[in-house]
Amino acid sequence: MGIERARRESWIKDIRRLAGMHPVIVELFGELRIDNNVKIGINKDTIRGVFYEKYMESFSKANVSRVIQEIRSIKSGKERLLIEKGQRYLLLGMQR
């Protein structure tokens, strides 16, 4: 039990750090809430795999469209809606 809790807390810190490093993460995952009651639209392993392992070291320089393209490969309907919402946020941000 203690190991699982430590793992979860470590994961939450990773996501918070990513969100802080690149504002697009916050926009892309608009429905993702990190708090004591972690609510998340996309599987935590997916986020860790796509963002943490591949882009953590140089995330601020990562090509955002490439990241979105990788996320788009996720098949679930709920996740797809979340991605489409994220793309709309991204387009709005680019037009400003």
PDB file of N, CA and C in Angstrom:
ATOM      1  N   MET A   1       0.830  -1.202   0.000  1.00  0.00           N
ATOM      2  CA  MET A   1       0.000   0.000   0.000  1.00  0.00           C
ATOM      3  C   MET A   1       0.873   1.264   0.000  1.00  0.00           C
ATOM      4  N   GLY A   2       1.909   1.256   0.837  1.00  0.00           N
ATOM      5  CA  GLY A   2       2.780   2.425   0.921  1.00  0.00           C
ATOM      6  C   GLY A   2       3.526   2.698  -0.379  1.00  0.00           C
ATOM      7  N   ILE A   3       3.950   1.622  -1.052  1.00  0.00           N
ATOM      8  CA  ILE A   3       4.670   1.773  -2.322  1.00  0.00           C
ATOM      9  C   ILE A   3       3.751   2.369  -3.385  1.00  0.00           C
ATOM     10  N   GLU A   4       2.515   1.867  -3.445  1.00  0.00           N
ATOM     11  CA  GLU A   4       1.555   2.365  -4.440  1.00  0.00           C
ATOM     12  C   GLU A   4       1.262   3.851  -4.223  1.00  0.00           C
ATOM     13  N   ARG A   5       1.110   4.265  -2.966  1.00  0.00           N
ATOM     14  CA  ARG A   5       0.840   5.669  -2.660  1.00  0.00           C
ATOM     15  C   ARG A   5       2.027   6.556  -3.055  1.00  0.00           C
ATOM     16  N   ALA A   6       3.224   6.078  -2.755  1.00  0.00           N
ATOM     17  CA  ALA A   6       4.430   6.827  -3.116  1.00  0.00           C
ATOM     18  C   ALA A   6       4.536   6.963  -4.634  1.00  0.00           C
ATOM     19  N   ARG A   7       4.200   5.891  -5.349  1.00  0.00           N
ATOM     20  CA  ARG A   7       4.236   5.911  -6.806  1.00  0.00           C
ATOM     21  C   ARG A   7       3.240   6.932  -7.349  1.00  0.00           C
ATOM     22  N   ARG A   8       2.032   6.938  -6.767  1.00  0.00           N
ATOM     23  CA  ARG A   8       0.987   7.861  -7.206  1.00  0.00           C
ATOM     24  C   ARG A   8       1.405   9.312  -6.943  1.00  0.00           C
ATOM     25  N   GLU A   9       1.969   9.568  -5.771  1.00  0.00           N
ATOM     26  CA  GLU A   9       2.401  10.933  -5.444  1.00  0.00           C
ATOM     27  C   GLU A   9       3.516  11.385  -6.375  1.00  0.00           C
ATOM     28  N   SER A  10       4.406  10.473  -6.728  1.00  0.00           N
ATOM     29  CA  SER A  10       5.487  10.788  -7.651  1.00  0.00           C
ATOM     30  C   SER A  10       4.916  11.143  -9.024  1.00  0.00           C
ATOM     31  N   TRP A  11       3.919  10.367  -9.450  1.00  0.00           N
ATOM     32  CA  TRP A  11       3.280  10.619 -10.744  1.00  0.00           C
ATOM     33  C   TRP A  11       2.604  11.980 -10.761  1.00  0.00           C
ATOM     34  N   ILE A  12       1.901  12.340  -9.681  1.00  0.00           N
ATOM     35  CA  ILE A  12       1.232  13.641  -9.604  1.00  0.00           C
ATOM     36  C   ILE A  12       2.256  14.767  -9.708  1.00  0.00           C
ATOM     37  N   LYS A  13       3.391  14.619  -9.044  1.00  0.00           N
ATOM     38  CA  LYS A  13       4.444  15.637  -9.140  1.00  0.00           C
ATOM     39  C   LYS A  13       4.952  15.767 -10.569  1.00  0.00           C
ATOM     40  N   ASP A  14       5.115  14.624 -11.257  1.00  0.00           N
ATOM     41  CA  ASP A  14       5.583  14.649 -12.651  1.00  0.00           C
ATOM     42  C   ASP A  14       4.626  15.446 -13.526  1.00  0.00           C
ATOM     43  N   ILE A  15       3.313  15.183 -13.371  1.00  0.00           N
ATOM     44  CA  ILE A  15       2.315  15.863 -14.191  1.00  0.00           C
ATOM     45  C   ILE A  15       2.288  17.352 -13.872  1.00  0.00           C
ATOM     46  N   ARG A  16       2.369  17.697 -12.586  1.00  0.00           N
ATOM     47  CA  ARG A  16       2.393  19.119 -12.197  1.00  0.00           C
ATOM     48  C   ARG A  16       3.602  19.814 -12.810  1.00  0.00           C
ATOM     49  N   ARG A  17       4.741  19.129 -12.791  1.00  0.00           N
ATOM     50  CA  ARG A  17       5.961  19.710 -13.343  1.00  0.00           C
ATOM     51  C   ARG A  17       5.805  19.920 -14.848  1.00  0.00           C
ATOM     52  N   LEU A  18       5.215  18.922 -15.538  1.00  0.00           N
ATOM     53  CA  LEU A  18       4.988  19.062 -16.978  1.00  0.00           C
ATOM     54  C   LEU A  18       4.068  20.236 -17.269  1.00  0.00           C
ATOM     55  N   ALA A  19       2.991  20.339 -16.514  1.00  0.00           N
ATOM     56  CA  ALA A  19       2.039  21.432 -16.718  1.00  0.00           C
ATOM     57  C   ALA A  19       2.723  22.778 -16.517  1.00  0.00           C
ATOM     58  N   GLY A  20       3.615  22.847 -15.541  1.00  0.00           N
ATOM     59  CA  GLY A  20       4.347  24.078 -15.282  1.00  0.00           C
ATOM     60  C   GLY A  20       5.343  24.404 -16.382  1.00  0.00           C
ATOM     61  N   MET A  21       5.917  23.385 -17.007  1.00  0.00           N
ATOM     62  CA  MET A  21       6.929  23.600 -18.036  1.00  0.00           C
ATOM     63  C   MET A  21       6.327  24.053 -19.356  1.00  0.00           C
ATOM     64  N   HIS A  22       5.120  23.617 -19.648  1.00  0.00           N
ATOM     65  CA  HIS A  22       4.545  23.949 -20.947  1.00  0.00           C
ATOM     66  C   HIS A  22       3.045  24.185 -20.809  1.00  0.00           C
ATOM     67  N   PRO A  23       2.597  25.434 -20.987  1.00  0.00           N
ATOM     68  CA  PRO A  23       1.181  25.763 -20.776  1.00  0.00           C
ATOM     69  C   PRO A  23       0.230  24.988 -21.692  1.00  0.00           C
ATOM     70  N   VAL A  24       0.745  24.480 -22.822  1.00  0.00           N
ATOM     71  CA  VAL A  24      -0.104  23.728 -23.737  1.00  0.00           C
ATOM     72  C   VAL A  24      -0.650  22.479 -23.052  1.00  0.00           C
ATOM     73  N   ILE A  25       0.107  21.909 -22.121  1.00  0.00           N
ATOM     74  CA  ILE A  25      -0.372  20.721 -21.405  1.00  0.00           C
ATOM     75  C   ILE A  25      -1.667  21.056 -20.678  1.00  0.00           C
ATOM     76  N   VAL A  26      -1.690  22.201 -20.015  1.00  0.00           N
ATOM     77  CA  VAL A  26      -2.877  22.612 -19.282  1.00  0.00           C
ATOM     78  C   VAL A  26      -4.039  22.798 -20.252  1.00  0.00           C
ATOM     79  N   GLU A  27      -3.788  23.422 -21.405  1.00  0.00           N
ATOM     80  CA  GLU A  27      -4.834  23.659 -22.398  1.00  0.00           C
ATOM     81  C   GLU A  27      -5.278  22.355 -23.041  1.00  0.00           C
ATOM     82  N   LEU A  28      -4.317  21.518 -23.387  1.00  0.00           N
ATOM     83  CA  LEU A  28      -4.611  20.279 -24.080  1.00  0.00           C
ATOM     84  C   LEU A  28      -5.457  19.347 -23.220  1.00  0.00           C
ATOM     85  N   PHE A  29      -5.124  19.298 -21.950  1.00  0.00           N
ATOM     86  CA  PHE A  29      -5.870  18.445 -21.036  1.00  0.00           C
ATOM     87  C   PHE A  29      -6.721  19.316 -20.126  1.00  0.00           C
ATOM     88  N   GLY A  30      -7.596  20.101 -20.733  1.00  0.00           N
ATOM     89  CA  GLY A  30      -8.418  21.042 -19.984  1.00  0.00           C
ATOM     90  C   GLY A  30      -9.251  20.388 -18.901  1.00  0.00           C
ATOM     91  N   GLU A  31      -9.647  19.123 -19.097  1.00  0.00           N
ATOM     92  CA  GLU A  31     -10.504  18.457 -18.130  1.00  0.00           C
ATOM     93  C   GLU A  31      -9.705  17.708 -17.066  1.00  0.00           C
ATOM     94  N   LEU A  32      -8.401  17.727 -17.180  1.00  0.00           N
ATOM     95  CA  LEU A  32      -7.568  16.980 -16.244  1.00  0.00           C
ATOM     96  C   LEU A  32      -7.399  17.793 -14.959  1.00  0.00           C
ATOM     97  N   ARG A  33      -7.810  17.230 -13.847  1.00  0.00           N
ATOM     98  CA  ARG A  33      -7.675  17.934 -12.571  1.00  0.00           C
ATOM     99  C   ARG A  33      -6.711  17.160 -11.683  1.00  0.00           C
ATOM    100  N   ILE A  34      -5.688  17.819 -11.240  1.00  0.00           N
ATOM    101  CA  ILE A  34      -4.752  17.186 -10.317  1.00  0.00           C
ATOM    102  C   ILE A  34      -5.018  17.756  -8.933  1.00  0.00           C
ATOM    103  N   ASP A  35      -5.555  16.926  -8.070  1.00  0.00           N
ATOM    104  CA  ASP A  35      -5.791  17.324  -6.691  1.00  0.00           C
ATOM    105  C   ASP A  35      -5.767  16.063  -5.839  1.00  0.00           C
ATOM    106  N   ASN A  36      -6.235  16.140  -4.592  1.00  0.00           N
ATOM    107  CA  ASN A  36      -6.235  14.958  -3.734  1.00  0.00           C
ATOM    108  C   ASN A  36      -7.065  13.838  -4.340  1.00  0.00           C
ATOM    109  N   ASN A  37      -8.081  14.220  -5.094  1.00  0.00           N
ATOM    110  CA  ASN A  37      -8.964  13.267  -5.755  1.00  0.00           C
ATOM    111  C   ASN A  37      -8.639  13.327  -7.238  1.00  0.00           C
ATOM    112  N   VAL A  38      -7.620  12.618  -7.667  1.00  0.00           N
ATOM    113  CA  VAL A  38      -7.144  12.759  -9.045  1.00  0.00           C
ATOM    114  C   VAL A  38      -8.216  12.347 -10.043  1.00  0.00           C
ATOM    115  N   LYS A  39      -8.644  13.298 -10.868  1.00  0.00           N
ATOM    116  CA  LYS A  39      -9.624  13.021 -11.919  1.00  0.00           C
ATOM    117  C   LYS A  39      -8.904  13.229 -13.238  1.00  0.00           C
ATOM    118  N   ILE A  40      -9.007  12.267 -14.105  1.00  0.00           N
ATOM    119  CA  ILE A  40      -8.201  12.320 -15.316  1.00  0.00           C
ATOM    120  C   ILE A  40      -8.948  11.697 -16.487  1.00  0.00           C
ATOM    121  N   GLY A  41      -8.881  12.335 -17.650  1.00  0.00           N
ATOM    122  CA  GLY A  41      -9.586  11.823 -18.815  1.00  0.00           C
ATOM    123  C   GLY A  41      -8.771  10.806 -19.590  1.00  0.00           C
ATOM    124  N   ILE A  42      -7.462  10.940 -19.526  1.00  0.00           N
ATOM    125  CA  ILE A  42      -6.588  10.042 -20.270  1.00  0.00           C
ATOM    126  C   ILE A  42      -5.782   9.216 -19.278  1.00  0.00           C
ATOM    127  N   ASN A  43      -5.642   7.955 -19.574  1.00  0.00           N
ATOM    128  CA  ASN A  43      -4.923   6.990 -18.745  1.00  0.00           C
ATOM    129  C   ASN A  43      -3.553   7.529 -18.308  1.00  0.00           C
ATOM    130  N   LYS A  44      -3.226   7.407 -17.023  1.00  0.00           N
ATOM    131  CA  LYS A  44      -1.974   7.978 -16.523  1.00  0.00           C
ATOM    132  C   LYS A  44      -0.753   7.381 -17.197  1.00  0.00           C
ATOM    133  N   ASP A  45      -0.826   6.089 -17.587  1.00  0.00           N
ATOM    134  CA  ASP A  45       0.311   5.470 -18.257  1.00  0.00           C
ATOM    135  C   ASP A  45       0.512   6.067 -19.646  1.00  0.00           C
ATOM    136  N   THR A  46      -0.584   6.457 -20.282  1.00  0.00           N
ATOM    137  CA  THR A  46      -0.490   7.093 -21.595  1.00  0.00           C
ATOM    138  C   THR A  46       0.227   8.432 -21.477  1.00  0.00           C
ATOM    139  N   ILE A  47      -0.181   9.220 -20.498  1.00  0.00           N
ATOM    140  CA  ILE A  47       0.457  10.529 -20.317  1.00  0.00           C
ATOM    141  C   ILE A  47       1.925  10.358 -19.974  1.00  0.00           C
ATOM    142  N   ARG A  48       2.214   9.438 -19.052  1.00  0.00           N
ATOM    143  CA  ARG A  48       3.606   9.199 -18.668  1.00  0.00           C
ATOM    144  C   ARG A  48       4.399   8.751 -19.892  1.00  0.00           C
ATOM    145  N   GLY A  49       3.833   7.848 -20.693  1.00  0.00           N
ATOM    146  CA  GLY A  49       4.539   7.332 -21.863  1.00  0.00           C
ATOM    147  C   GLY A  49       4.774   8.400 -22.913  1.00  0.00           C
ATOM    148  N   VAL A  50       3.736   9.168 -23.222  1.00  0.00           N
ATOM    149  CA  VAL A  50       3.859  10.150 -24.297  1.00  0.00           C
ATOM    150  C   VAL A  50       4.687  11.347 -23.863  1.00  0.00           C
ATOM    151  N   PHE A  51       4.405  11.879 -22.676  1.00  0.00           N
ATOM    152  CA  PHE A  51       5.073  13.109 -22.272  1.00  0.00           C
ATOM    153  C   PHE A  51       6.330  12.880 -21.439  1.00  0.00           C
ATOM    154  N   TYR A  52       6.196  12.141 -20.379  1.00  0.00           N
ATOM    155  CA  TYR A  52       7.300  12.055 -19.433  1.00  0.00           C
ATOM    156  C   TYR A  52       8.531  11.389 -20.032  1.00  0.00           C
ATOM    157  N   GLU A  53       8.358  10.161 -20.516  1.00  0.00           N
ATOM    158  CA  GLU A  53       9.524   9.411 -20.967  1.00  0.00           C
ATOM    159  C   GLU A  53      10.146   9.986 -22.233  1.00  0.00           C
ATOM    160  N   LYS A  54       9.322  10.515 -23.147  1.00  0.00           N
ATOM    161  CA  LYS A  54       9.868  10.992 -24.419  1.00  0.00           C
ATOM    162  C   LYS A  54      10.301  12.454 -24.388  1.00  0.00           C
ATOM    163  N   TYR A  55       9.608  13.289 -23.596  1.00  0.00           N
ATOM    164  CA  TYR A  55       9.817  14.733 -23.733  1.00  0.00           C
ATOM    165  C   TYR A  55      10.256  15.462 -22.472  1.00  0.00           C
ATOM    166  N   MET A  56      10.366  14.767 -21.356  1.00  0.00           N
ATOM    167  CA  MET A  56      10.617  15.463 -20.095  1.00  0.00           C
ATOM    168  C   MET A  56      11.889  16.310 -20.138  1.00  0.00           C
ATOM    169  N   GLU A  57      12.970  15.764 -20.676  1.00  0.00           N
ATOM    170  CA  GLU A  57      14.247  16.496 -20.633  1.00  0.00           C
ATOM    171  C   GLU A  57      14.187  17.793 -21.437  1.00  0.00           C
ATOM    172  N   SER A  58      13.516  17.745 -22.580  1.00  0.00           N
ATOM    173  CA  SER A  58      13.507  18.955 -23.418  1.00  0.00           C
ATOM    174  C   SER A  58      12.077  19.331 -23.798  1.00  0.00           C
ATOM    175  N   PHE A  59      11.189  19.234 -22.827  1.00  0.00           N
ATOM    176  CA  PHE A  59       9.787  19.430 -23.168  1.00  0.00           C
ATOM    177  C   PHE A  59       9.508  20.835 -23.677  1.00  0.00           C
ATOM    178  N   SER A  60      10.193  21.825 -23.136  1.00  0.00           N
ATOM    179  CA  SER A  60       9.930  23.195 -23.561  1.00  0.00           C
ATOM    180  C   SER A  60      10.271  23.391 -25.034  1.00  0.00           C
ATOM    181  N   LYS A  61      11.116  22.514 -25.576  1.00  0.00           N
ATOM    182  CA  LYS A  61      11.496  22.616 -26.989  1.00  0.00           C
ATOM    183  C   LYS A  61      10.736  21.613 -27.859  1.00  0.00           C
ATOM    184  N   ALA A  62       9.884  20.786 -27.225  1.00  0.00           N
ATOM    185  CA  ALA A  62       9.189  19.731 -27.977  1.00  0.00           C
ATOM    186  C   ALA A  62       8.250  20.324 -29.013  1.00  0.00           C
ATOM    187  N   ASN A  63       8.116  19.625 -30.100  1.00  0.00           N
ATOM    188  CA  ASN A  63       7.191  20.027 -31.154  1.00  0.00           C
ATOM    189  C   ASN A  63       5.786  19.624 -30.725  1.00  0.00           C
ATOM    190  N   VAL A  64       4.969  20.607 -30.377  1.00  0.00           N
ATOM    191  CA  VAL A  64       3.652  20.351 -29.810  1.00  0.00           C
ATOM    192  C   VAL A  64       2.770  19.563 -30.772  1.00  0.00           C
ATOM    193  N   SER A  65       2.855  19.880 -32.064  1.00  0.00           N
ATOM    194  CA  SER A  65       2.010  19.155 -33.022  1.00  0.00           C
ATOM    195  C   SER A  65       2.388  17.677 -33.069  1.00  0.00           C
ATOM    196  N   ARG A  66       3.653  17.365 -32.876  1.00  0.00           N
ATOM    197  CA  ARG A  66       4.083  15.960 -32.842  1.00  0.00           C
ATOM    198  C   ARG A  66       3.518  15.263 -31.620  1.00  0.00           C
ATOM    199  N   VAL A  67       3.515  15.963 -30.494  1.00  0.00           N
ATOM    200  CA  VAL A  67       2.945  15.405 -29.266  1.00  0.00           C
ATOM    201  C   VAL A  67       1.465  15.105 -29.483  1.00  0.00           C
ATOM    202  N   ILE A  68       0.745  16.057 -30.080  1.00  0.00           N
ATOM    203  CA  ILE A  68      -0.684  15.870 -30.334  1.00  0.00           C
ATOM    204  C   ILE A  68      -0.901  14.690 -31.274  1.00  0.00           C
ATOM    205  N   GLN A  69      -0.053  14.579 -32.270  1.00  0.00           N
ATOM    206  CA  GLN A  69      -0.173  13.479 -33.229  1.00  0.00           C
ATOM    207  C   GLN A  69      -0.035  12.137 -32.508  1.00  0.00           C
ATOM    208  N   GLU A  70       0.873  12.050 -31.557  1.00  0.00           N
ATOM    209  CA  GLU A  70       1.037  10.806 -30.815  1.00  0.00           C
ATOM    210  C   GLU A  70      -0.163  10.539 -29.922  1.00  0.00           C
ATOM    211  N   ILE A  71      -0.691  11.581 -29.307  1.00  0.00           N
ATOM    212  CA  ILE A  71      -1.862  11.411 -28.450  1.00  0.00           C
ATOM    213  C   ILE A  71      -3.046  10.950 -29.290  1.00  0.00           C
ATOM    214  N   ARG A  72      -3.131  11.443 -30.518  1.00  0.00           N
ATOM    215  CA  ARG A  72      -4.250  11.132 -31.401  1.00  0.00           C
ATOM    216  C   ARG A  72      -4.357   9.634 -31.678  1.00  0.00           C
ATOM    217  N   SER A  73      -3.266   8.897 -31.501  1.00  0.00           N
ATOM    218  CA  SER A  73      -3.292   7.460 -31.762  1.00  0.00           C
ATOM    219  C   SER A  73      -4.097   6.696 -30.713  1.00  0.00           C
ATOM    220  N   ILE A  74      -4.466   7.355 -29.629  1.00  0.00           N
ATOM    221  CA  ILE A  74      -5.291   6.718 -28.602  1.00  0.00           C
ATOM    222  C   ILE A  74      -6.697   6.521 -29.171  1.00  0.00           C
ATOM    223  N   LYS A  75      -7.269   5.344 -28.981  1.00  0.00           N
ATOM    224  CA  LYS A  75      -8.508   5.017 -29.681  1.00  0.00           C
ATOM    225  C   LYS A  75      -9.796   5.306 -28.907  1.00  0.00           C
ATOM    226  N   SER A  76      -9.757   5.340 -27.604  1.00  0.00           N
ATOM    227  CA  SER A  76     -10.985   5.472 -26.805  1.00  0.00           C
ATOM    228  C   SER A  76     -11.789   6.719 -27.150  1.00  0.00           C
ATOM    229  N   GLY A  77     -13.114   6.608 -27.168  1.00  0.00           N
ATOM    230  CA  GLY A  77     -13.988   7.720 -27.541  1.00  0.00           C
ATOM    231  C   GLY A  77     -13.889   8.904 -26.610  1.00  0.00           C
ATOM    232  N   LYS A  78     -13.876   8.658 -25.307  1.00  0.00           N
ATOM    233  CA  LYS A  78     -13.793   9.743 -24.327  1.00  0.00           C
ATOM    234  C   LYS A  78     -12.467  10.489 -24.491  1.00  0.00           C
ATOM    235  N   GLU A  79     -11.400   9.735 -24.672  1.00  0.00           N
ATOM    236  CA  GLU A  79     -10.090  10.345 -24.841  1.00  0.00           C
ATOM    237  C   GLU A  79     -10.040  11.142 -26.137  1.00  0.00           C
ATOM    238  N   ARG A  80     -10.673  10.634 -27.185  1.00  0.00           N
ATOM    239  CA  ARG A  80     -10.709  11.330 -28.460  1.00  0.00           C
ATOM    240  C   ARG A  80     -11.376  12.701 -28.317  1.00  0.00           C
ATOM    241  N   LEU A  81     -12.492  12.748 -27.574  1.00  0.00           N
ATOM    242  CA  LEU A  81     -13.181  14.016 -27.340  1.00  0.00           C
ATOM    243  C   LEU A  81     -12.270  14.999 -26.612  1.00  0.00           C
ATOM    244  N   LEU A  82     -11.534  14.495 -25.635  1.00  0.00           N
ATOM    245  CA  LEU A  82     -10.620  15.329 -24.868  1.00  0.00           C
ATOM    246  C   LEU A  82      -9.524  15.887 -25.780  1.00  0.00           C
ATOM    247  N   ILE A  83      -9.034  15.067 -26.688  1.00  0.00           N
ATOM    248  CA  ILE A  83      -7.996  15.504 -27.620  1.00  0.00           C
ATOM    249  C   ILE A  83      -8.541  16.580 -28.558  1.00  0.00           C
ATOM    250  N   GLU A  84      -9.755  16.358 -29.085  1.00  0.00           N
ATOM    251  CA  GLU A  84     -10.352  17.356 -29.982  1.00  0.00           C
ATOM    252  C   GLU A  84     -10.537  18.683 -29.264  1.00  0.00           C
ATOM    253  N   LYS A  85     -10.965  18.625 -28.014  1.00  0.00           N
ATOM    254  CA  LYS A  85     -11.124  19.833 -27.215  1.00  0.00           C
ATOM    255  C   LYS A  85      -9.760  20.529 -27.082  1.00  0.00           C
ATOM    256  N   GLY A  86      -8.724  19.744 -26.824  1.00  0.00           N
ATOM    257  CA  GLY A  86      -7.372  20.283 -26.697  1.00  0.00           C
ATOM    258  C   GLY A  86      -6.900  20.952 -27.972  1.00  0.00           C
ATOM    259  N   GLN A  87      -7.211  20.363 -29.113  1.00  0.00           N
ATOM    260  CA  GLN A  87      -6.790  20.951 -30.383  1.00  0.00           C
ATOM    261  C   GLN A  87      -7.485  22.286 -30.619  1.00  0.00           C
ATOM    262  N   ARG A  88      -8.761  22.372 -30.224  1.00  0.00           N
ATOM    263  CA  ARG A  88      -9.472  23.643 -30.370  1.00  0.00           C
ATOM    264  C   ARG A  88      -8.814  24.713 -29.509  1.00  0.00           C
ATOM    265  N   TYR A  89      -8.452  24.365 -28.271  1.00  0.00           N
ATOM    266  CA  TYR A  89      -7.761  25.317 -27.400  1.00  0.00           C
ATOM    267  C   TYR A  89      -6.466  25.770 -28.067  1.00  0.00           C
ATOM    268  N   LEU A  90      -5.752  24.823 -28.647  1.00  0.00           N
ATOM    269  CA  LEU A  90      -4.469  25.112 -29.258  1.00  0.00           C
ATOM    270  C   LEU A  90      -4.638  26.082 -30.429  1.00  0.00           C
ATOM    271  N   LEU A  91      -5.631  25.823 -31.284  1.00  0.00           N
ATOM    272  CA  LEU A  91      -5.885  26.705 -32.425  1.00  0.00           C
ATOM    273  C   LEU A  91      -6.270  28.107 -31.959  1.00  0.00           C
ATOM    274  N   LEU A  92      -7.097  28.188 -30.929  1.00  0.00           N
ATOM    275  CA  LEU A  92      -7.474  29.496 -30.393  1.00  0.00           C
ATOM    276  C   LEU A  92      -6.238  30.239 -29.892  1.00  0.00           C
ATOM    277  N   GLY A  93      -5.366  29.517 -29.211  1.00  0.00           N
ATOM    278  CA  GLY A  93      -4.146  30.113 -28.686  1.00  0.00           C
ATOM    279  C   GLY A  93      -3.232  30.629 -29.783  1.00  0.00           C
ATOM    280  N   MET A  94      -3.173  29.897 -30.907  1.00  0.00           N
ATOM    281  CA  MET A  94      -2.299  30.301 -32.014  1.00  0.00           C
ATOM    282  C   MET A  94      -2.840  31.530 -32.743  1.00  0.00           C
ATOM    283  N   GLN A  95      -4.165  31.703 -32.742  1.00  0.00           N
ATOM    284  CA  GLN A  95      -4.769  32.840 -33.445  1.00  0.00           C
ATOM    285  C   GLN A  95      -4.578  34.156 -32.705  1.00  0.00           C
ATOM    286  N   ARG A  96      -4.339  34.079 -31.401  1.00  0.00           N
ATOM    287  CA  ARG A  96      -4.185  35.310 -30.616  1.00  0.00           C
ATOM    288  C   ARG A  96      -2.913  36.041 -30.947  1.00  0.00           C
TER     289      ARG A  96
END
